Structures are given as structure tokens and as C-alpha cells.
Amino acid sequence: MHIPDNYLSPSTCAAMGAVMVPVWALSVKKVKKEITRAKMPLLGIGASFSFLMMMFNVPLPGGTTGHAVGGTLLAILLGPFSACISVSVALLIQALFFGDGGILSFGANCFNMAFVLPFVGYSVYKFIKDRVHSEKGEYIGIALGSYIGINAAALCAAIEFGIQPLLFKNAAGQPLYSPYPLSVSIPAMTIPHLLVAGVVELLFTVAIFAFIKKVSPGTIYEGAREKGKAVYGLIAALILLTPLGLLATGTAWGEWGADEIKEVVSNGSALGFIPEEMKSGINFEAIMPDYSVAGIPEAAGYILSAVAGVAVLLILFKIISSFKKTNHSIHE
């Protein structure tokens, strides 16, 4: 679901970024007001969970791959505005350090995964939880919220892909950016997410929420802080398990490089050309492209990338918390 650069036109990227600016501004305002200095580092923990979950690629129908995001999980644990900030920062680290998601398309990726996903997921969760007053209702809300949230995000990404060939063509009528119309992009994105990726998101969300609620309720409820180290233990375990994401072969739909999109088969035939702007567009070189490190085994590079990403996120939010004035507001 990470849209690379050159799949969306600069004007589309600018429009999506413009939409996110007030969302980020409001989210920062809400976080400053509602998250205490003591709980601010939890945004780093949340960003780390999201970052790691996105490294666990799973095979999807059609020969592509996908992953969980954790947006609804973070919205439930910290609130949707905090989730927006955490996932946005995780996406920024992925784009800058690992080339996962584009630089120009950062706003679009944040719209889908840091805005639509957590807010839709949280709204579904809250709707159910407020009407089914039991632990069962809470978990039904978590399950359905996470499933619907990621599928809403996938649909938005599909629409962003699909409008490109309608709006941006060369003189010969060939698409300049993403070449697949809505009739292709929507089923290609939504069906695999409905069948597999949404279920993976649901399982990750429910399992991690249940674990955190058991070992560190203070992460969810202000007060109790016992066994908080177990949360860091879970992060460490996920880091060690990230190479499992390498078992899923193939490329996520809509994330092909310019060198391979010509051969991508859709509706029984290969595309047969490379959109012009994919050849001449932005080509950002990440420090550790595709979570790899030159000269070491792929699995080791994946683990090292996970360590680096998590370390940056935890340190970044720890630094941010040091600048926050002490207050007594709590997230509800």
C-alpha cells in the first residue's frame, strides 16, 4: 500500500499533501493537549509497532504481497490523532531510510494509512464498544475496526492509482503515471485486502492489544505501569521475527519499479510499455533500500533495518517528549 514516487502526478501528490497539512496540524494540537509528557514516548512505541508490522509481508491472491499497518491498534491505545502522528512518522522513516513509499507521494501514503485507516478503524471500534458493553464487545469492535480500517485505506489507494490514467496522458493517449484505470486498480487492491491483508491486520491488532492489556495495562489505562518492559520485549521479538516477511515473494500491487512494470500482466496481457514519467521522474536513493544492507545476508539486513528504524523512532519521540511541558491531561 506504499505508493512509490512517479505513480501519482505531482499535482495529485500536492493535493494529497495539502489535505494532510490541516490533519497533521490538528493532530499535533490534540497530542499536545491530551498526551502527558510521561506518555509521549508511547507514540514512539506505537510508531515502532506500526513500522515492524509493515515489514511482515504476506502473500496475497494474484501473486502480490501485502502487510498489516496497525493504525487501528494505535488509535485504540493512544487515540486516533496520536495514531496519525505515529504512523506518519513511521512512514517518513520508511521513505527516507528504506525507500519504502515515495517522497513526493508521502502525503498520499499518510492520507491512506495515517488518516483514513486509524480514524475509520477507531470510529467502527468506538461505535461497537459503546453499544456492546462487555469485553466481548470491545474485542468485536477491535476486530471489525481494524479489518474495515485497512480496507478503507486500500480503497483510497486504489482510487488514487486509478484516476491517474484518466487525468494524465501523453499525446499518444498513453498514461504518464500509474497506467491502470479504476476498473483494474480497485479490484486489484481491494480483493486481496478483503481476503487476506485485512485478516492479517485483524489478527495482529487483536493479538497485540490483548498482550499489552495483560502485561502493561498502563499503556492503555492511565495509572498501572507494571510489566511495562514486556512491551519492549514484544518489540524485540518482532524485530527478530521480521525476516519472516521475506518469505512472501513478489511485489506489492502498484509498487513495481520502472524496470519491471512493462512486464506486469493484467487482464491476461503484459502492459508492454513504461509510462513516460516513470522513466524521467524522481529517483530518490535511500540509505538502506528495501531494508537491505550491502555485503550481509538478506535476513540479517532485514533485522538490522528493523533495529535501526525502531531505534530512530524511539529516540525521536523521547527527544520530543523532553521538550514537552509537564501537564496532567490524560487521553480518554
PDB file of N, CA and C in Angstrom, residues 1 112 149-161 182 185-186 189-190 193:
ATOM      1  N   MET A   1       0.817  -1.205   0.000  1.00  0.00           N
ATOM      2  CA  MET A   1       0.000   0.000   0.000  1.00  0.00           C
ATOM      3  C   MET A   1       0.858   1.266   0.000  1.00  0.00           C
ATOM      4  N   ASN A 112      -3.825   7.736   3.384  1.00  0.00           N
ATOM      5  CA  ASN A 112      -4.403   6.391   3.389  1.00  0.00           C
ATOM      6  C   ASN A 112      -4.160   5.654   4.707  1.00  0.00           C
ATOM      7  N   GLY A 149     -10.886  -0.679   8.682  1.00  0.00           N
ATOM      8  CA  GLY A 149      -9.942   0.431   8.540  1.00  0.00           C
ATOM      9  C   GLY A 149      -8.930   0.206   7.435  1.00  0.00           C
ATOM     10  N   ILE A 150      -8.290  -0.959   7.410  1.00  0.00           N
ATOM     11  CA  ILE A 150      -7.261  -1.200   6.395  1.00  0.00           C
ATOM     12  C   ILE A 150      -7.882  -1.351   5.010  1.00  0.00           C
ATOM     13  N   ASN A 151      -9.096  -1.878   4.940  1.00  0.00           N
ATOM     14  CA  ASN A 151      -9.743  -2.000   3.642  1.00  0.00           C
ATOM     15  C   ASN A 151     -10.193  -0.638   3.108  1.00  0.00           C
ATOM     16  N   ALA A 152     -10.570   0.264   4.001  1.00  0.00           N
ATOM     17  CA  ALA A 152     -10.890   1.630   3.574  1.00  0.00           C
ATOM     18  C   ALA A 152      -9.643   2.314   3.020  1.00  0.00           C
ATOM     19  N   ALA A 153      -8.503   2.082   3.672  1.00  0.00           N
ATOM     20  CA  ALA A 153      -7.241   2.661   3.202  1.00  0.00           C
ATOM     21  C   ALA A 153      -6.848   2.090   1.843  1.00  0.00           C
ATOM     22  N   ALA A 154      -7.037   0.780   1.664  1.00  0.00           N
ATOM     23  CA  ALA A 154      -6.713   0.146   0.385  1.00  0.00           C
ATOM     24  C   ALA A 154      -7.588   0.699  -0.738  1.00  0.00           C
ATOM     25  N   LEU A 155      -8.863   0.941  -0.430  1.00  0.00           N
ATOM     26  CA  LEU A 155      -9.763   1.501  -1.437  1.00  0.00           C
ATOM     27  C   LEU A 155      -9.318   2.904  -1.851  1.00  0.00           C
ATOM     28  N   CYS A 156      -8.898   3.702  -0.876  1.00  0.00           N
ATOM     29  CA  CYS A 156      -8.417   5.058  -1.196  1.00  0.00           C
ATOM     30  C   CYS A 156      -7.180   4.998  -2.092  1.00  0.00           C
ATOM     31  N   ALA A 157      -6.249   4.101  -1.758  1.00  0.00           N
ATOM     32  CA  ALA A 157      -5.052   3.950  -2.586  1.00  0.00           C
ATOM     33  C   ALA A 157      -5.427   3.523  -4.005  1.00  0.00           C
ATOM     34  N   ALA A 158      -6.396   2.609  -4.116  1.00  0.00           N
ATOM     35  CA  ALA A 158      -6.832   2.131  -5.430  1.00  0.00           C
ATOM     36  C   ALA A 158      -7.406   3.271  -6.260  1.00  0.00           C
ATOM     37  N   ILE A 159      -8.176   4.147  -5.620  1.00  0.00           N
ATOM     38  CA  ILE A 159      -8.760   5.291  -6.336  1.00  0.00           C
ATOM     39  C   ILE A 159      -7.665   6.251  -6.793  1.00  0.00           C
ATOM     40  N   GLU A 160      -6.692   6.491  -5.928  1.00  0.00           N
ATOM     41  CA  GLU A 160      -5.583   7.381  -6.289  1.00  0.00           C
ATOM     42  C   GLU A 160      -4.799   6.835  -7.479  1.00  0.00           C
ATOM     43  N   PHE A 161      -4.562   5.514  -7.479  1.00  0.00           N
ATOM     44  CA  PHE A 161      -3.920   4.875  -8.635  1.00  0.00           C
ATOM     45  C   PHE A 161      -4.803   5.019  -9.877  1.00  0.00           C
ATOM     46  N   LEU A 182      -9.440   2.646 -12.914  1.00  0.00           N
ATOM     47  CA  LEU A 182     -10.193   2.232 -11.726  1.00  0.00           C
ATOM     48  C   LEU A 182     -10.736   0.813 -11.856  1.00  0.00           C
ATOM     49  N   SER A 185      -7.531  -1.116 -10.881  1.00  0.00           N
ATOM     50  CA  SER A 185      -6.900  -0.818  -9.587  1.00  0.00           C
ATOM     51  C   SER A 185      -7.788  -1.171  -8.397  1.00  0.00           C
ATOM     52  N   ILE A 186      -9.087  -0.916  -8.504  1.00  0.00           N
ATOM     53  CA  ILE A 186      -9.964  -1.175  -7.348  1.00  0.00           C
ATOM     54  C   ILE A 186     -10.041  -2.662  -7.018  1.00  0.00           C
ATOM     55  N   MET A 189      -6.588  -3.996  -5.715  1.00  0.00           N
ATOM     56  CA  MET A 189      -6.217  -3.597  -4.357  1.00  0.00           C
ATOM     57  C   MET A 189      -7.183  -4.136  -3.309  1.00  0.00           C
ATOM     58  N   THR A 190      -8.460  -4.047  -3.572  1.00  0.00           N
ATOM     59  CA  THR A 190      -9.436  -4.353  -2.523  1.00  0.00           C
ATOM     60  C   THR A 190      -9.664  -5.841  -2.295  1.00  0.00           C
ATOM     61  N   HIS A 193      -7.006  -7.430  -0.121  1.00  0.00           N
ATOM     62  CA  HIS A 193      -7.091  -6.906   1.246  1.00  0.00           C
ATOM     63  C   HIS A 193      -8.317  -7.451   1.968  1.00  0.00           C
TER      64      HIS A 193
END
